[in-house]
Amino acid sequence: TLSELMRAEGMRVAQQSSHNQAEFYLNTHPCEILNERFVDSLNVLRAEFPEMRISIEIHEAAVTNPASILELRQLLNDLNMGLAYDDFGAGQGRLLELGEVPPDVLKFDMQLIRGIARASVSRQEMIATLVKLAIDLGSMPLAEGIETEEEHEVCAQMGFQLGQGFLYGRPCPF
């Protein structure tokens, strides 16, 4: 109930703002994925905000069953909503599911990004390989937790197409 309320209220605020043409990423809780109530809430959200650009973020811990994620992907396509996997690399990585149902956006966890400018060559090469894999699968890689210009530069060189973090802006009232 709280997740549904936060998504709906977030979209109401966003719709009234001068940023209403932006794409909005709405978080979910892993236990919500593909239960009937979640599906109903997405249908209601789309009906209430038919023109808004919405992507649903699911935590990598919820990406455990390729068949259910494929079902979610199809639902989101029908609703003209995007799919983002959040915190990629924080846990098990879910490479099988990534290959089976690539998201529109793959958000690399900040634990992988923090200090990347000073990280070992092998760590940088591993992350760059994962970024290339994401791109090859048709996903847009996003680096979370970018705090310094050096992290930004290394991430850009690795092929990240999007970035998020304090370097770009601190949380503030919408």
mmCIF file of C-alpha atoms in Angstrom:
data_model
loop_
_atom_site.group_PDB
_atom_site.id
_atom_site.type_symbol
_atom_site.label_atom_id
_atom_site.label_comp_id
_atom_site.label_asym_id
_atom_site.label_seq_id
_atom_site.Cartn_x
_atom_site.Cartn_y
_atom_site.Cartn_z
ATOM 1 C CA THR A 1 0.000 0.000 0.000
ATOM 2 C CA LEU A 2 2.789 2.409 0.883
ATOM 3 C CA SER A 3 4.628 1.738 -2.390
ATOM 4 C CA GLU A 4 1.449 2.301 -4.394
ATOM 5 C CA LEU A 5 0.792 5.547 -2.528
ATOM 6 C CA MET A 6 4.353 6.803 -3.071
ATOM 7 C CA ARG A 7 4.270 6.036 -6.793
ATOM 8 C CA ALA A 8 0.865 7.688 -7.295
ATOM 9 C CA GLU A 9 1.687 10.745 -5.195
ATOM 10 C CA GLY A 10 5.093 11.072 -6.865
ATOM 11 C CA MET A 11 3.444 11.125 -10.270
ATOM 12 C CA ARG A 12 0.842 13.674 -9.119
ATOM 13 C CA VAL A 13 3.606 16.005 -7.954
ATOM 14 C CA ALA A 14 5.630 15.372 -11.111
ATOM 15 C CA GLN A 15 2.665 16.062 -13.384
ATOM 16 C CA GLN A 16 2.166 19.497 -11.783
ATOM 17 C CA SER A 17 5.833 20.428 -12.091
ATOM 18 C CA SER A 18 7.786 22.117 -14.835
ATOM 19 C CA HIS A 19 9.659 18.781 -15.206
ATOM 20 C CA ASN A 20 6.590 16.844 -16.300
ATOM 21 C CA GLN A 21 8.160 15.903 -19.669
ATOM 22 C CA ALA A 22 11.024 14.034 -17.969
ATOM 23 C CA GLU A 23 11.125 10.278 -17.542
ATOM 24 C CA PHE A 24 10.206 9.177 -14.036
ATOM 25 C CA TYR A 25 11.661 6.057 -12.440
ATOM 26 C CA LEU A 26 9.329 4.553 -9.854
ATOM 27 C CA ASN A 27 10.681 2.093 -7.301
ATOM 28 C CA THR A 28 9.077 -1.150 -6.298
ATOM 29 C CA HIS A 29 9.530 -3.535 -3.408
ATOM 30 C CA PRO A 30 10.720 -7.047 -4.387
ATOM 31 C CA CYS A 31 7.621 -8.667 -2.860
ATOM 32 C CA GLU A 32 5.320 -6.623 -5.126
ATOM 33 C CA ILE A 33 6.451 -7.963 -8.449
ATOM 34 C CA LEU A 34 3.669 -9.522 -10.467
ATOM 35 C CA ASN A 35 1.076 -10.024 -7.834
ATOM 36 C CA GLU A 36 -2.427 -9.043 -8.912
ATOM 37 C CA ARG A 37 -2.480 -5.906 -6.799
ATOM 38 C CA PHE A 38 0.771 -4.646 -8.354
ATOM 39 C CA VAL A 39 -0.552 -5.235 -11.867
ATOM 40 C CA ASP A 40 -3.785 -3.426 -10.996
ATOM 41 C CA SER A 41 -1.848 -0.495 -9.500
ATOM 42 C CA LEU A 42 0.199 -0.100 -12.707
ATOM 43 C CA ASN A 43 -2.970 -0.094 -14.799
ATOM 44 C CA VAL A 44 -4.459 2.591 -12.540
ATOM 45 C CA LEU A 45 -1.228 4.611 -12.674
ATOM 46 C CA ARG A 46 -1.172 4.545 -16.474
ATOM 47 C CA ALA A 47 -4.863 5.480 -16.695
ATOM 48 C CA GLU A 48 -4.317 8.423 -14.339
ATOM 49 C CA PHE A 49 -1.135 9.607 -16.085
ATOM 50 C CA PRO A 50 -1.527 8.513 -19.719
ATOM 51 C CA GLU A 51 1.028 10.902 -21.216
ATOM 52 C CA MET A 52 3.756 10.733 -18.576
ATOM 53 C CA ARG A 53 6.999 8.853 -19.242
ATOM 54 C CA ILE A 54 7.206 6.165 -16.568
ATOM 55 C CA SER A 55 9.767 3.443 -15.930
ATOM 56 C CA ILE A 56 9.364 0.846 -13.214
ATOM 57 C CA GLU A 57 12.515 0.062 -11.235
ATOM 58 C CA ILE A 58 12.906 -3.371 -9.774
ATOM 59 C CA HIS A 59 15.704 -4.324 -7.429
ATOM 60 C CA GLU A 60 18.042 -7.004 -8.678
ATOM 61 C CA ALA A 61 16.882 -9.238 -5.785
ATOM 62 C CA ALA A 62 13.441 -9.388 -7.437
ATOM 63 C CA VAL A 63 14.924 -10.505 -10.754
ATOM 64 C CA THR A 64 15.024 -14.208 -9.973
ATOM 65 C CA ASN A 65 12.643 -15.868 -12.391
ATOM 66 C CA PRO A 66 13.065 -15.126 -16.103
ATOM 67 C CA ALA A 67 9.492 -16.209 -16.899
ATOM 68 C CA SER A 68 7.921 -13.799 -14.390
ATOM 69 C CA ILE A 69 10.237 -10.971 -15.427
ATOM 70 C CA LEU A 70 9.327 -11.603 -19.069
ATOM 71 C CA GLU A 71 5.655 -11.399 -18.053
ATOM 72 C CA LEU A 72 6.382 -8.073 -16.306
ATOM 73 C CA ARG A 73 8.261 -6.837 -19.375
ATOM 74 C CA GLN A 74 5.248 -7.623 -21.575
ATOM 75 C CA LEU A 75 2.877 -5.891 -19.146
ATOM 76 C CA LEU A 76 5.072 -2.786 -19.089
ATOM 77 C CA ASN A 77 5.289 -2.791 -22.895
ATOM 78 C CA ASP A 78 1.484 -2.929 -23.062
ATOM 79 C CA LEU A 79 1.306 0.019 -20.639
ATOM 80 C CA ASN A 80 4.011 1.958 -22.503
ATOM 81 C CA MET A 81 6.250 1.899 -19.430
ATOM 82 C CA GLY A 82 9.959 1.205 -19.270
ATOM 83 C CA LEU A 83 11.791 -1.352 -17.143
ATOM 84 C CA ALA A 84 14.909 -0.644 -15.093
ATOM 85 C CA TYR A 85 16.932 -3.063 -12.973
ATOM 86 C CA ASP A 86 18.193 -1.228 -9.888
ATOM 87 C CA ASP A 87 21.391 -1.857 -7.895
ATOM 88 C CA PHE A 88 22.922 -4.219 -10.456
ATOM 89 C CA GLY A 89 26.040 -5.813 -9.020
ATOM 90 C CA ALA A 90 25.062 -5.290 -5.385
ATOM 91 C CA GLY A 91 24.213 -8.937 -4.919
ATOM 92 C CA GLN A 92 24.246 -11.917 -7.227
ATOM 93 C CA GLY A 93 24.288 -9.922 -10.461
ATOM 94 C CA ARG A 94 21.542 -11.970 -12.125
ATOM 95 C CA LEU A 95 23.367 -12.350 -15.439
ATOM 96 C CA LEU A 96 21.045 -15.112 -16.680
ATOM 97 C CA GLU A 97 17.980 -12.940 -16.173
ATOM 98 C CA LEU A 98 19.772 -9.964 -17.675
ATOM 99 C CA GLY A 99 20.363 -11.997 -20.829
ATOM 100 C CA GLU A 100 16.833 -13.400 -20.916
ATOM 101 C CA VAL A 101 14.947 -10.151 -20.239
ATOM 102 C CA PRO A 102 17.189 -7.123 -20.728
ATOM 103 C CA PRO A 103 15.808 -3.958 -19.132
ATOM 104 C CA ASP A 104 15.636 -0.595 -20.831
ATOM 105 C CA VAL A 105 17.999 0.787 -18.179
ATOM 106 C CA LEU A 106 20.531 -1.149 -16.097
ATOM 107 C CA LYS A 107 21.487 0.828 -12.994
ATOM 108 C CA PHE A 108 24.920 -0.227 -11.726
ATOM 109 C CA ASP A 109 25.079 -0.145 -7.938
ATOM 110 C CA MET A 110 27.067 2.670 -6.356
ATOM 111 C CA GLN A 111 29.322 0.114 -4.621
ATOM 112 C CA LEU A 112 30.766 -0.661 -8.056
ATOM 113 C CA ILE A 113 31.146 3.014 -8.982
ATOM 114 C CA ARG A 114 32.501 4.656 -5.817
ATOM 115 C CA GLY A 115 36.209 5.278 -6.168
ATOM 116 C CA ILE A 116 36.286 3.821 -9.690
ATOM 117 C CA ALA A 117 38.845 6.412 -10.776
ATOM 118 C CA ARG A 118 41.333 4.929 -8.275
ATOM 119 C CA ALA A 119 40.246 1.301 -8.617
ATOM 120 C CA SER A 120 42.503 -1.440 -9.909
ATOM 121 C CA VAL A 121 42.776 -1.952 -13.632
ATOM 122 C CA SER A 122 41.161 -5.389 -13.290
ATOM 123 C CA ARG A 123 38.118 -3.911 -11.497
ATOM 124 C CA GLN A 124 37.778 -1.181 -14.106
ATOM 125 C CA GLU A 125 38.051 -3.742 -16.914
ATOM 126 C CA MET A 126 35.415 -5.964 -15.290
ATOM 127 C CA ILE A 127 32.949 -3.082 -14.992
ATOM 128 C CA ALA A 128 33.678 -1.907 -18.545
ATOM 129 C CA THR A 129 32.967 -5.452 -19.760
ATOM 130 C CA LEU A 130 29.620 -5.466 -17.926
ATOM 131 C CA VAL A 131 28.781 -2.065 -19.425
ATOM 132 C CA LYS A 132 29.534 -3.399 -22.911
ATOM 133 C CA LEU A 133 27.407 -6.476 -22.196
ATOM 134 C CA ALA A 134 24.492 -4.264 -21.137
ATOM 135 C CA ILE A 135 24.792 -2.196 -24.320
ATOM 136 C CA ASP A 136 25.079 -5.318 -26.483
ATOM 137 C CA LEU A 137 21.846 -6.613 -24.898
ATOM 138 C CA GLY A 138 20.077 -3.359 -25.758
ATOM 139 C CA SER A 139 20.064 -1.848 -22.275
ATOM 140 C CA MET A 140 21.207 1.643 -21.358
ATOM 141 C CA PRO A 141 23.824 1.450 -18.560
ATOM 142 C CA LEU A 142 23.507 3.967 -15.710
ATOM 143 C CA ALA A 143 26.215 4.550 -13.081
ATOM 144 C CA GLU A 144 24.789 5.236 -9.609
ATOM 145 C CA GLY A 145 26.620 7.207 -6.934
ATOM 146 C CA ILE A 146 28.856 9.448 -9.035
ATOM 147 C CA GLU A 147 30.281 12.048 -6.676
ATOM 148 C CA THR A 148 33.416 13.328 -8.391
ATOM 149 C CA GLU A 149 34.396 14.599 -11.813
ATOM 150 C CA GLU A 150 36.999 11.808 -11.973
ATOM 151 C CA GLU A 151 34.327 9.131 -11.422
ATOM 152 C CA HIS A 152 32.217 10.786 -14.126
ATOM 153 C CA GLU A 153 35.114 10.777 -16.599
ATOM 154 C CA VAL A 154 36.022 7.127 -15.983
ATOM 155 C CA CYS A 155 32.381 6.062 -16.255
ATOM 156 C CA ALA A 156 31.994 7.964 -19.523
ATOM 157 C CA GLN A 157 35.143 6.284 -20.880
ATOM 158 C CA MET A 158 33.701 2.891 -19.859
ATOM 159 C CA GLY A 159 30.610 3.567 -21.966
ATOM 160 C CA PHE A 160 28.041 4.483 -19.326
ATOM 161 C CA GLN A 161 25.289 6.424 -21.054
ATOM 162 C CA LEU A 162 23.609 7.788 -17.932
ATOM 163 C CA GLY A 163 24.822 8.835 -14.492
ATOM 164 C CA GLN A 164 23.246 9.616 -11.167
ATOM 165 C CA GLY A 165 24.800 11.018 -8.028
ATOM 166 C CA PHE A 166 25.738 14.025 -5.956
ATOM 167 C CA LEU A 167 28.043 15.348 -8.697
ATOM 168 C CA TYR A 168 24.935 16.151 -10.745
ATOM 169 C CA GLY A 169 22.723 17.315 -7.903
ATOM 170 C CA ARG A 170 21.848 16.762 -4.286
ATOM 171 C CA PRO A 171 18.396 15.797 -3.095
ATOM 172 C CA CYS A 172 16.173 18.830 -2.758
ATOM 173 C CA PRO A 173 12.470 19.646 -2.690
ATOM 174 C CA PHE A 174 10.935 18.979 -6.086
#
